[in-house]
Structure formats: structure tokens, C-alpha cells
PDB file of C-alpha atoms in Angstrom:
ATOM      1  CA  UNK P   1     -68.889 -27.515  -1.422  1.00  0.00           C
ATOM      2  CA  UNK P   2     -65.009 -27.784  -1.337  1.00  0.00           C
ATOM      3  CA  UNK P   3     -64.523 -26.281   2.099  1.00  0.00           C
ATOM      4  CA  UNK P   4     -66.977 -29.081   3.706  1.00  0.00           C
ATOM      5  CA  UNK P   5     -65.246 -31.602   1.738  1.00  0.00           C
ATOM      6  CA  UNK P   6     -61.644 -30.841   3.337  1.00  0.00           C
ATOM      7  CA  UNK P   7     -63.159 -29.952   7.125  1.00  0.00           C
ATOM      8  CA  UNK P   8     -62.610 -26.095   6.118  1.00  0.00           C
ATOM      9  CA  UNK P   9     -64.597 -23.594   7.449  1.00  0.00           C
ATOM     10  CA  UNK P  10     -65.878 -22.138   4.273  1.00  0.00           C
ATOM     11  CA  UNK P  11     -66.391 -18.434   6.286  1.00  0.00           C
ATOM     12  CA  UNK P  12     -62.147 -18.875   6.492  1.00  0.00           C
ATOM     13  CA  UNK P  13     -62.128 -19.056   2.847  1.00  0.00           C
ATOM     14  CA  UNK P  14     -65.542 -17.254   0.573  1.00  0.00           C
ATOM     15  CA  UNK P  15     -65.068 -14.100   1.611  1.00  0.00           C
ATOM     16  CA  UNK P  16     -61.114 -13.470   1.161  1.00  0.00           C
ATOM     17  CA  UNK P  17     -62.439 -15.141  -2.442  1.00  0.00           C
ATOM     18  CA  UNK P  18     -65.412 -12.990  -2.884  1.00  0.00           C
ATOM     19  CA  UNK P  19     -63.907 -10.084  -2.021  1.00  0.00           C
ATOM     20  CA  UNK P  20     -61.251 -11.072  -4.749  1.00  0.00           C
ATOM     21  CA  UNK P  21     -63.514 -12.701  -7.463  1.00  0.00           C
ATOM     22  CA  UNK P  22     -65.336  -8.827  -7.055  1.00  0.00           C
ATOM     23  CA  UNK P  23     -62.166  -6.582  -7.052  1.00  0.00           C
ATOM     24  CA  UNK P  24     -61.027  -8.280 -10.357  1.00  0.00           C
ATOM     25  CA  UNK P  25     -64.238  -8.581 -11.886  1.00  0.00           C
ATOM     26  CA  UNK P  26     -65.177  -4.607 -11.055  1.00  0.00           C
ATOM     27  CA  UNK P  27     -61.078  -3.505 -12.426  1.00  0.00           C
ATOM     28  CA  UNK P  28     -61.672  -5.678 -15.428  1.00  0.00           C
ATOM     29  CA  UNK P  29     -64.512  -4.087 -16.469  1.00  0.00           C
ATOM     30  CA  UNK P  30     -62.762  -0.532 -15.491  1.00  0.00           C
ATOM     31  CA  UNK P  31     -59.707  -1.546 -17.461  1.00  0.00           C
ATOM     32  CA  UNK P  32     -62.237  -2.738 -20.582  1.00  0.00           C
ATOM     33  CA  UNK P  33     -63.913   0.232 -19.989  1.00  0.00           C
ATOM     34  CA  UNK P  34     -61.305   2.812 -19.231  1.00  0.00           C
ATOM     35  CA  UNK P  35     -59.392   1.206 -23.183  1.00  0.00           C
ATOM     36  CA  UNK P  36     -63.003   1.867 -25.143  1.00  0.00           C
ATOM     37  CA  UNK P  37     -63.770   5.515 -24.590  1.00  0.00           C
ATOM     38  CA  UNK P  38     -59.573   6.416 -24.921  1.00  0.00           C
ATOM     39  CA  UNK P  39     -60.329   4.499 -28.099  1.00  0.00           C
ATOM     40  CA  UNK P  40     -62.828   6.769 -29.289  1.00  0.00           C
ATOM     41  CA  UNK P  41     -61.799  10.265 -27.525  1.00  0.00           C
ATOM     42  CA  UNK P  42     -62.772  12.296 -30.073  1.00  0.00           C
ATOM     43  CA  UNK P  43     -66.044  10.795 -30.261  1.00  0.00           C
ATOM     44  CA  UNK P  44     -67.149  13.417 -27.205  1.00  0.00           C
ATOM     45  CA  UNK P  45     -70.017  11.621 -26.779  1.00  0.00           C
ATOM     46  CA  UNK P  46     -69.636   8.306 -26.036  1.00  0.00           C
ATOM     47  CA  UNK P  47     -68.716   9.291 -22.537  1.00  0.00           C
ATOM     48  CA  UNK P  48     -71.910  10.726 -21.725  1.00  0.00           C
ATOM     49  CA  UNK P  49     -73.347   7.771 -23.050  1.00  0.00           C
ATOM     50  CA  UNK P  50     -72.001   5.165 -20.812  1.00  0.00           C
ATOM     51  CA  UNK P  51     -72.678   7.081 -17.870  1.00  0.00           C
ATOM     52  CA  UNK P  52     -76.312   6.692 -18.921  1.00  0.00           C
ATOM     53  CA  UNK P  53     -76.130   3.330 -19.395  1.00  0.00           C
ATOM     54  CA  UNK P  54     -74.811   2.367 -15.666  1.00  0.00           C
ATOM     55  CA  UNK P  55     -77.343   5.070 -14.229  1.00  0.00           C
ATOM     56  CA  UNK P  56     -79.902   3.951 -16.267  1.00  0.00           C
ATOM     57  CA  UNK P  57     -79.412   0.238 -15.191  1.00  0.00           C
ATOM     58  CA  UNK P  58     -79.866   1.471 -11.821  1.00  0.00           C
ATOM     59  CA  UNK P  59     -82.981   0.673 -11.274  1.00  0.00           C
ATOM     60  CA  UNK P  60     -83.501  -2.352 -12.833  1.00  0.00           C
ATOM     61  CA  UNK P  61     -80.682  -3.608 -10.348  1.00  0.00           C
ATOM     62  CA  UNK P  62     -82.656  -2.046  -7.622  1.00  0.00           C
ATOM     63  CA  UNK P  63     -85.849  -3.829  -8.819  1.00  0.00           C
ATOM     64  CA  UNK P  64     -84.091  -7.194  -9.261  1.00  0.00           C
ATOM     65  CA  UNK P  65     -82.662  -6.954  -5.324  1.00  0.00           C
ATOM     66  CA  UNK P  66     -85.914  -6.522  -3.935  1.00  0.00           C
ATOM     67  CA  UNK P  67     -87.217  -9.376  -4.773  1.00  0.00           C
ATOM     68  CA  UNK P  68     -85.249 -11.172  -2.155  1.00  0.00           C
ATOM     69  CA  UNK P  69     -86.391 -10.440   1.336  1.00  0.00           C
ATOM     70  CA  UNK P  70     -83.265 -10.306   2.791  1.00  0.00           C
ATOM     71  CA  UNK P  71     -81.580  -7.746   0.947  1.00  0.00           C
ATOM     72  CA  UNK P  72     -84.685  -5.584   0.407  1.00  0.00           C
ATOM     73  CA  UNK P  73     -83.620  -4.455   4.251  1.00  0.00           C
ATOM     74  CA  UNK P  74     -79.936  -4.034   3.039  1.00  0.00           C
ATOM     75  CA  UNK P  75     -81.535  -1.703   0.177  1.00  0.00           C
ATOM     76  CA  UNK P  76     -82.737   0.779   2.832  1.00  0.00           C
ATOM     77  CA  UNK P  77     -80.750   0.218   5.878  1.00  0.00           C
ATOM     78  CA  UNK P  78     -76.806  -0.597   4.167  1.00  0.00           C
ATOM     79  CA  UNK P  79     -76.186   2.261   2.294  1.00  0.00           C
ATOM     80  CA  UNK P  80     -74.323   4.562   5.121  1.00  0.00           C
ATOM     81  CA  UNK P  81     -71.122   2.447   5.730  1.00  0.00           C
ATOM     82  CA  UNK P  82     -71.242   2.069   1.951  1.00  0.00           C
ATOM     83  CA  UNK P  83     -71.179   5.365   1.482  1.00  0.00           C
ATOM     84  CA  UNK P  84     -68.291   6.224   4.155  1.00  0.00           C
ATOM     85  CA  UNK P  85     -66.914   3.378   2.865  1.00  0.00           C
ATOM     86  CA  UNK P  86     -66.300   4.805  -0.677  1.00  0.00           C
ATOM     87  CA  UNK P  87     -65.657   8.103   0.655  1.00  0.00           C
ATOM     88  CA  UNK P  88     -62.470   6.951   2.342  1.00  0.00           C
ATOM     89  CA  UNK P  89     -61.136   5.803  -0.121  1.00  0.00           C
ATOM     90  CA  UNK P  90     -61.503   9.058  -2.463  1.00  0.00           C
ATOM     91  CA  UNK P  91     -59.839  11.080  -0.022  1.00  0.00           C
ATOM     92  CA  UNK P  92     -56.598   8.487   0.050  1.00  0.00           C
ATOM     93  CA  UNK P  93     -56.750   8.208  -3.566  1.00  0.00           C
ATOM     94  CA  UNK P  94     -56.502  11.871  -3.376  1.00  0.00           C
ATOM     95  CA  UNK P  95     -53.633  11.144  -1.158  1.00  0.00           C
ATOM     96  CA  UNK P  96     -52.149   8.637  -3.381  1.00  0.00           C
ATOM     97  CA  UNK P  97     -52.276  10.865  -6.001  1.00  0.00           C
ATOM     98  CA  UNK P  98     -50.625  12.847  -4.786  1.00  0.00           C
ATOM     99  CA  UNK P  99     -47.799  10.690  -2.700  1.00  0.00           C
ATOM    100  CA  UNK P 100     -47.016   8.976  -6.476  1.00  0.00           C
ATOM    101  CA  UNK P 101     -45.963  11.585  -8.286  1.00  0.00           C
ATOM    102  CA  UNK P 102     -43.451  12.838  -5.828  1.00  0.00           C
ATOM    103  CA  UNK P 103     -39.609  11.447  -6.398  1.00  0.00           C
ATOM    104  CA  UNK P 104     -39.747  10.622  -2.744  1.00  0.00           C
ATOM    105  CA  UNK P 105     -42.209   8.790  -3.425  1.00  0.00           C
ATOM    106  CA  UNK P 106     -42.023   6.491  -6.514  1.00  0.00           C
ATOM    107  CA  UNK P 107     -42.775   2.796  -6.279  1.00  0.00           C
ATOM    108  CA  UNK P 108     -44.465   3.899  -3.441  1.00  0.00           C
ATOM    109  CA  UNK P 109     -48.204   3.121  -5.127  1.00  0.00           C
ATOM    110  CA  UNK P 110     -47.659  -1.440  -4.779  1.00  0.00           C
ATOM    111  CA  UNK P 111     -47.859  -1.423  -1.229  1.00  0.00           C
ATOM    112  CA  UNK P 112     -51.578   0.435  -1.147  1.00  0.00           C
ATOM    113  CA  UNK P 113     -52.749  -3.026  -2.402  1.00  0.00           C
ATOM    114  CA  UNK P 114     -51.193  -5.001   0.067  1.00  0.00           C
ATOM    115  CA  UNK P 115     -52.048  -2.948   3.027  1.00  0.00           C
ATOM    116  CA  UNK P 116     -55.914  -2.162   2.477  1.00  0.00           C
ATOM    117  CA  UNK P 117     -55.781  -5.779   1.136  1.00  0.00           C
ATOM    118  CA  UNK P 118     -54.543  -7.622   3.193  1.00  0.00           C
ATOM    119  CA  UNK P 119     -56.300  -6.002   6.776  1.00  0.00           C
ATOM    120  CA  UNK P 120     -59.674  -6.010   4.067  1.00  0.00           C
ATOM    121  CA  UNK P 121     -59.854  -9.829   3.760  1.00  0.00           C
ATOM    122  CA  UNK P 122     -59.140 -10.232   7.446  1.00  0.00           C
ATOM    123  CA  UNK P 123     -61.342  -8.400   8.532  1.00  0.00           C
ATOM    124  CA  UNK P 124     -64.206  -9.938   7.057  1.00  0.00           C
ATOM    125  CA  UNK P 125     -63.928 -12.963   7.575  1.00  0.00           C
ATOM    126  CA  UNK P 126     -64.132 -11.825  11.864  1.00  0.00           C
ATOM    127  CA  UNK P 127     -67.273 -10.805  10.125  1.00  0.00           C
ATOM    128  CA  UNK P 128     -68.226 -13.293   8.298  1.00  0.00           C
ATOM    129  CA  UNK P 129     -67.565 -16.016  11.283  1.00  0.00           C
ATOM    130  CA  UNK P 130     -69.570 -12.982  13.235  1.00  0.00           C
ATOM    131  CA  UNK P 131     -71.778 -13.296  11.003  1.00  0.00           C
ATOM    132  CA  UNK P 132     -72.893 -17.674  11.123  1.00  0.00           C
ATOM    133  CA  UNK P 133     -72.643 -16.962  15.334  1.00  0.00           C
ATOM    134  CA  UNK P 134     -75.410 -14.801  14.987  1.00  0.00           C
ATOM    135  CA  UNK P 135     -77.096 -16.967  12.646  1.00  0.00           C
ATOM    136  CA  UNK P 136     -76.946 -20.404  14.649  1.00  0.00           C
ATOM    137  CA  UNK P 137     -76.933 -18.199  17.777  1.00  0.00           C
ATOM    138  CA  UNK P 138     -79.481 -15.333  17.969  1.00  0.00           C
ATOM    139  CA  UNK P 139     -83.037 -14.161  16.762  1.00  0.00           C
ATOM    140  CA  UNK P 140     -82.741 -11.973  13.853  1.00  0.00           C
ATOM    141  CA  UNK P 141     -82.495  -8.235  15.545  1.00  0.00           C
ATOM    142  CA  UNK P 142     -81.235  -9.616  18.980  1.00  0.00           C
ATOM    143  CA  UNK P 143     -77.681 -10.242  19.867  1.00  0.00           C
ATOM    144  CA  UNK P 144     -77.463 -13.542  22.165  1.00  0.00           C
ATOM    145  CA  UNK P 145     -76.645 -12.456  26.254  1.00  0.00           C
ATOM    146  CA  UNK P 146     -73.344 -12.515  26.249  1.00  0.00           C
ATOM    147  CA  UNK P 147     -72.740  -9.989  23.322  1.00  0.00           C
ATOM    148  CA  UNK P 148     -75.597  -7.469  25.244  1.00  0.00           C
ATOM    149  CA  UNK P 149     -73.481  -7.864  28.115  1.00  0.00           C
ATOM    150  CA  UNK P 150     -70.749  -5.211  27.116  1.00  0.00           C
ATOM    151  CA  UNK P 151     -70.006  -3.113  24.319  1.00  0.00           C
ATOM    152  CA  UNK P 152     -67.665  -3.521  22.421  1.00  0.00           C
ATOM    153  CA  UNK P 153     -64.529  -2.539  22.535  1.00  0.00           C
ATOM    154  CA  UNK P 154     -60.674  -4.093  22.447  1.00  0.00           C
ATOM    155  CA  UNK P 155     -60.446  -5.574  25.180  1.00  0.00           C
ATOM    156  CA  UNK P 156     -63.657  -7.549  24.934  1.00  0.00           C
ATOM    157  CA  UNK P 157     -62.936  -8.147  21.423  1.00  0.00           C
ATOM    158  CA  UNK P 158     -59.039  -9.585  21.392  1.00  0.00           C
ATOM    159  CA  UNK P 159     -59.138 -11.140  24.927  1.00  0.00           C
ATOM    160  CA  UNK P 160     -62.220 -12.563  26.510  1.00  0.00           C
ATOM    161  CA  UNK P 161     -62.720 -16.036  26.004  1.00  0.00           C
ATOM    162  CA  UNK P 162     -65.678 -16.343  23.312  1.00  0.00           C
ATOM    163  CA  UNK P 163     -65.321 -18.222  19.961  1.00  0.00           C
ATOM    164  CA  UNK P 164     -65.282 -14.509  18.496  1.00  0.00           C
ATOM    165  CA  UNK P 165     -62.178 -13.168  21.036  1.00  0.00           C
ATOM    166  CA  UNK P 166     -60.088 -16.313  20.194  1.00  0.00           C
ATOM    167  CA  UNK P 167     -60.964 -15.864  15.670  1.00  0.00           C
ATOM    168  CA  UNK P 168     -60.250 -12.505  16.247  1.00  0.00           C
ATOM    169  CA  UNK P 169     -56.445 -13.442  18.014  1.00  0.00           C
ATOM    170  CA  UNK P 170     -55.585 -15.433  15.491  1.00  0.00           C
ATOM    171  CA  UNK P 171     -56.601 -13.807  12.936  1.00  0.00           C
ATOM    172  CA  UNK P 172     -54.377 -10.499  14.309  1.00  0.00           C
ATOM    173  CA  UNK P 173     -51.159 -13.141  14.280  1.00  0.00           C
ATOM    174  CA  UNK P 174     -51.608 -13.315  10.984  1.00  0.00           C
ATOM    175  CA  UNK P 175     -51.191  -9.945  10.800  1.00  0.00           C
ATOM    176  CA  UNK P 176     -47.531  -9.652  10.698  1.00  0.00           C
ATOM    177  CA  UNK P 177     -46.384 -12.829   8.985  1.00  0.00           C
ATOM    178  CA  UNK P 178     -49.109 -12.239   5.884  1.00  0.00           C
ATOM    179  CA  UNK P 179     -47.767  -8.506   4.951  1.00  0.00           C
ATOM    180  CA  UNK P 180     -43.410  -9.830   5.627  1.00  0.00           C
ATOM    181  CA  UNK P 181     -44.872 -12.670   2.744  1.00  0.00           C
ATOM    182  CA  UNK P 182     -45.608  -9.834   0.642  1.00  0.00           C
ATOM    183  CA  UNK P 183     -43.450  -7.345   0.982  1.00  0.00           C
ATOM    184  CA  UNK P 184     -40.467 -10.223   0.404  1.00  0.00           C
ATOM    185  CA  UNK P 185     -42.492 -10.971  -2.933  1.00  0.00           C
ATOM    186  CA  UNK P 186     -42.855  -7.374  -4.191  1.00  0.00           C
ATOM    187  CA  UNK P 187     -39.129  -6.392  -2.968  1.00  0.00           C
ATOM    188  CA  UNK P 188     -39.000  -9.774  -5.658  1.00  0.00           C
ATOM    189  CA  UNK P 189     -40.507  -7.771  -8.141  1.00  0.00           C
ATOM    190  CA  UNK P 190     -39.952  -4.433  -7.805  1.00  0.00           C
ATOM    191  CA  UNK P 191     -36.248  -4.761  -6.894  1.00  0.00           C
ATOM    192  CA  UNK P 192     -34.655  -1.676  -7.445  1.00  0.00           C
ATOM    193  CA  UNK P 193     -38.289   0.106  -8.319  1.00  0.00           C
ATOM    194  CA  UNK P 194     -39.754  -0.296  -4.583  1.00  0.00           C
ATOM    195  CA  UNK P 195     -36.722  -0.582  -2.308  1.00  0.00           C
ATOM    196  CA  UNK P 196     -37.369  -1.493   1.478  1.00  0.00           C
ATOM    197  CA  UNK P 197     -35.330  -0.778   4.242  1.00  0.00           C
ATOM    198  CA  UNK P 198     -35.407  -2.217   8.003  1.00  0.00           C
ATOM    199  CA  UNK P 199     -36.922   1.120   9.487  1.00  0.00           C
ATOM    200  CA  UNK P 200     -40.221   1.244   6.211  1.00  0.00           C
ATOM    201  CA  UNK P 201     -40.405  -2.854   7.043  1.00  0.00           C
ATOM    202  CA  UNK P 202     -41.113  -1.635  10.597  1.00  0.00           C
ATOM    203  CA  UNK P 203     -43.485   1.037   9.634  1.00  0.00           C
ATOM    204  CA  UNK P 204     -45.173  -0.519   7.344  1.00  0.00           C
ATOM    205  CA  UNK P 205     -45.839  -3.275   9.953  1.00  0.00           C
ATOM    206  CA  UNK P 206     -46.929  -0.513  12.757  1.00  0.00           C
ATOM    207  CA  UNK P 207     -49.659   0.802  10.255  1.00  0.00           C
ATOM    208  CA  UNK P 208     -50.773  -2.986   9.306  1.00  0.00           C
ATOM    209  CA  UNK P 209     -51.609  -4.132  12.914  1.00  0.00           C
ATOM    210  CA  UNK P 210     -52.648  -0.163  13.556  1.00  0.00           C
TER     211      UNK P 210
END
């Protein structure tokens, strides 16, 4: 509603806010549950009980989600990207755990949310804009003619004259300035705990662009 009043495309605002709130709520729940379990660490049955409660809630949420026809379709066909994303995140967590424990890479953990969050939010904005475009200009399950002409590739995505390509170019140009802002903020807040050299900035921005 606020985006509409000030003339801003909601796709550019709603998606990052939803993602950030989701992360905040998830981390808050994780912190609360883990703190409670740690306080009652001697109670051996508490951890399995909490796991059983959460597992027992899964059928409830499935039933609630099936009440919506649109979400019902996602329940059947939307598991593959979720499972793949969880697998990649878990593998990345193992690598991060090995990295932060090394004395040479002390302070690297603070950069992980930045490189993940900026890229993830920009990609989410683009996905939201494409979804809105498809909602307005196509029939569900049928791609518009221009999108069927070419198989998606980097050249078509960034160099064509379509509206989605223009937004992709704009978002790509925001990668380096966005990361530079966060790197500057980290250098101010962390100081010597997270030393940032010129070589690190170049490698970090190169990885962010990839």
C-alpha cells in the first residue's frame, strides 16, 4: 500500500522485506528454542520432544496450505528447488565451519550474510518482477511468445531489449555499490576483527558478480 502511494513498484520493495522478515523470524525462533534447550540441557527428553512437536505440525500446515488452490500446486511441484537450496546451504555451512575455525580466516563469517543477502534479494526482486510480468501478459502455464523464442541464457537475459532484461541490467549494476556500502559498514563496525584489504575487496566483488 505504501509503495502504491509513493509510486514505487511493489516488486522492488515487498520481496526484500518479506525475505528479511522471514530470516528475522526464523533466526528469532532458532535463538529462542536453542536458548531454552541449553538452559534445560540436563533434561534429556526435551530436545526429542521439541523435534516431535515440530514434525507433528507439518501435517497441520499441509492441510492449511491445501485450502488455497494456488498453494496446492506448489505443494506438489515446489519441493525440488527447496531441497536443492537446503542442500547447497548445508554444504556451504560445512565449508564455512571449516573456514572460520582457521586462524587465518578469522572474521570471515561476517561477510557471509552480506554476499548471500545482497545477491539473494536482487535475484528475488528480479523473480518477483518476472512473476508479475507473466501474471499480466500470459495465461497460467503458457509462456509469452517472446519468451518462447529463445532459450534463457546470459546474453538474452542481460542484452535484449525486453523489460525483464532492462531490470536485470539495473539490478546487476547495483551489485557492486551495494556490496561496497556493506563492506564499508563492516569495516567501521568490526575494525581489526575483519581486516579488509584491496585484494580482498577485488576478490569479494568478483565473487559477488559471479
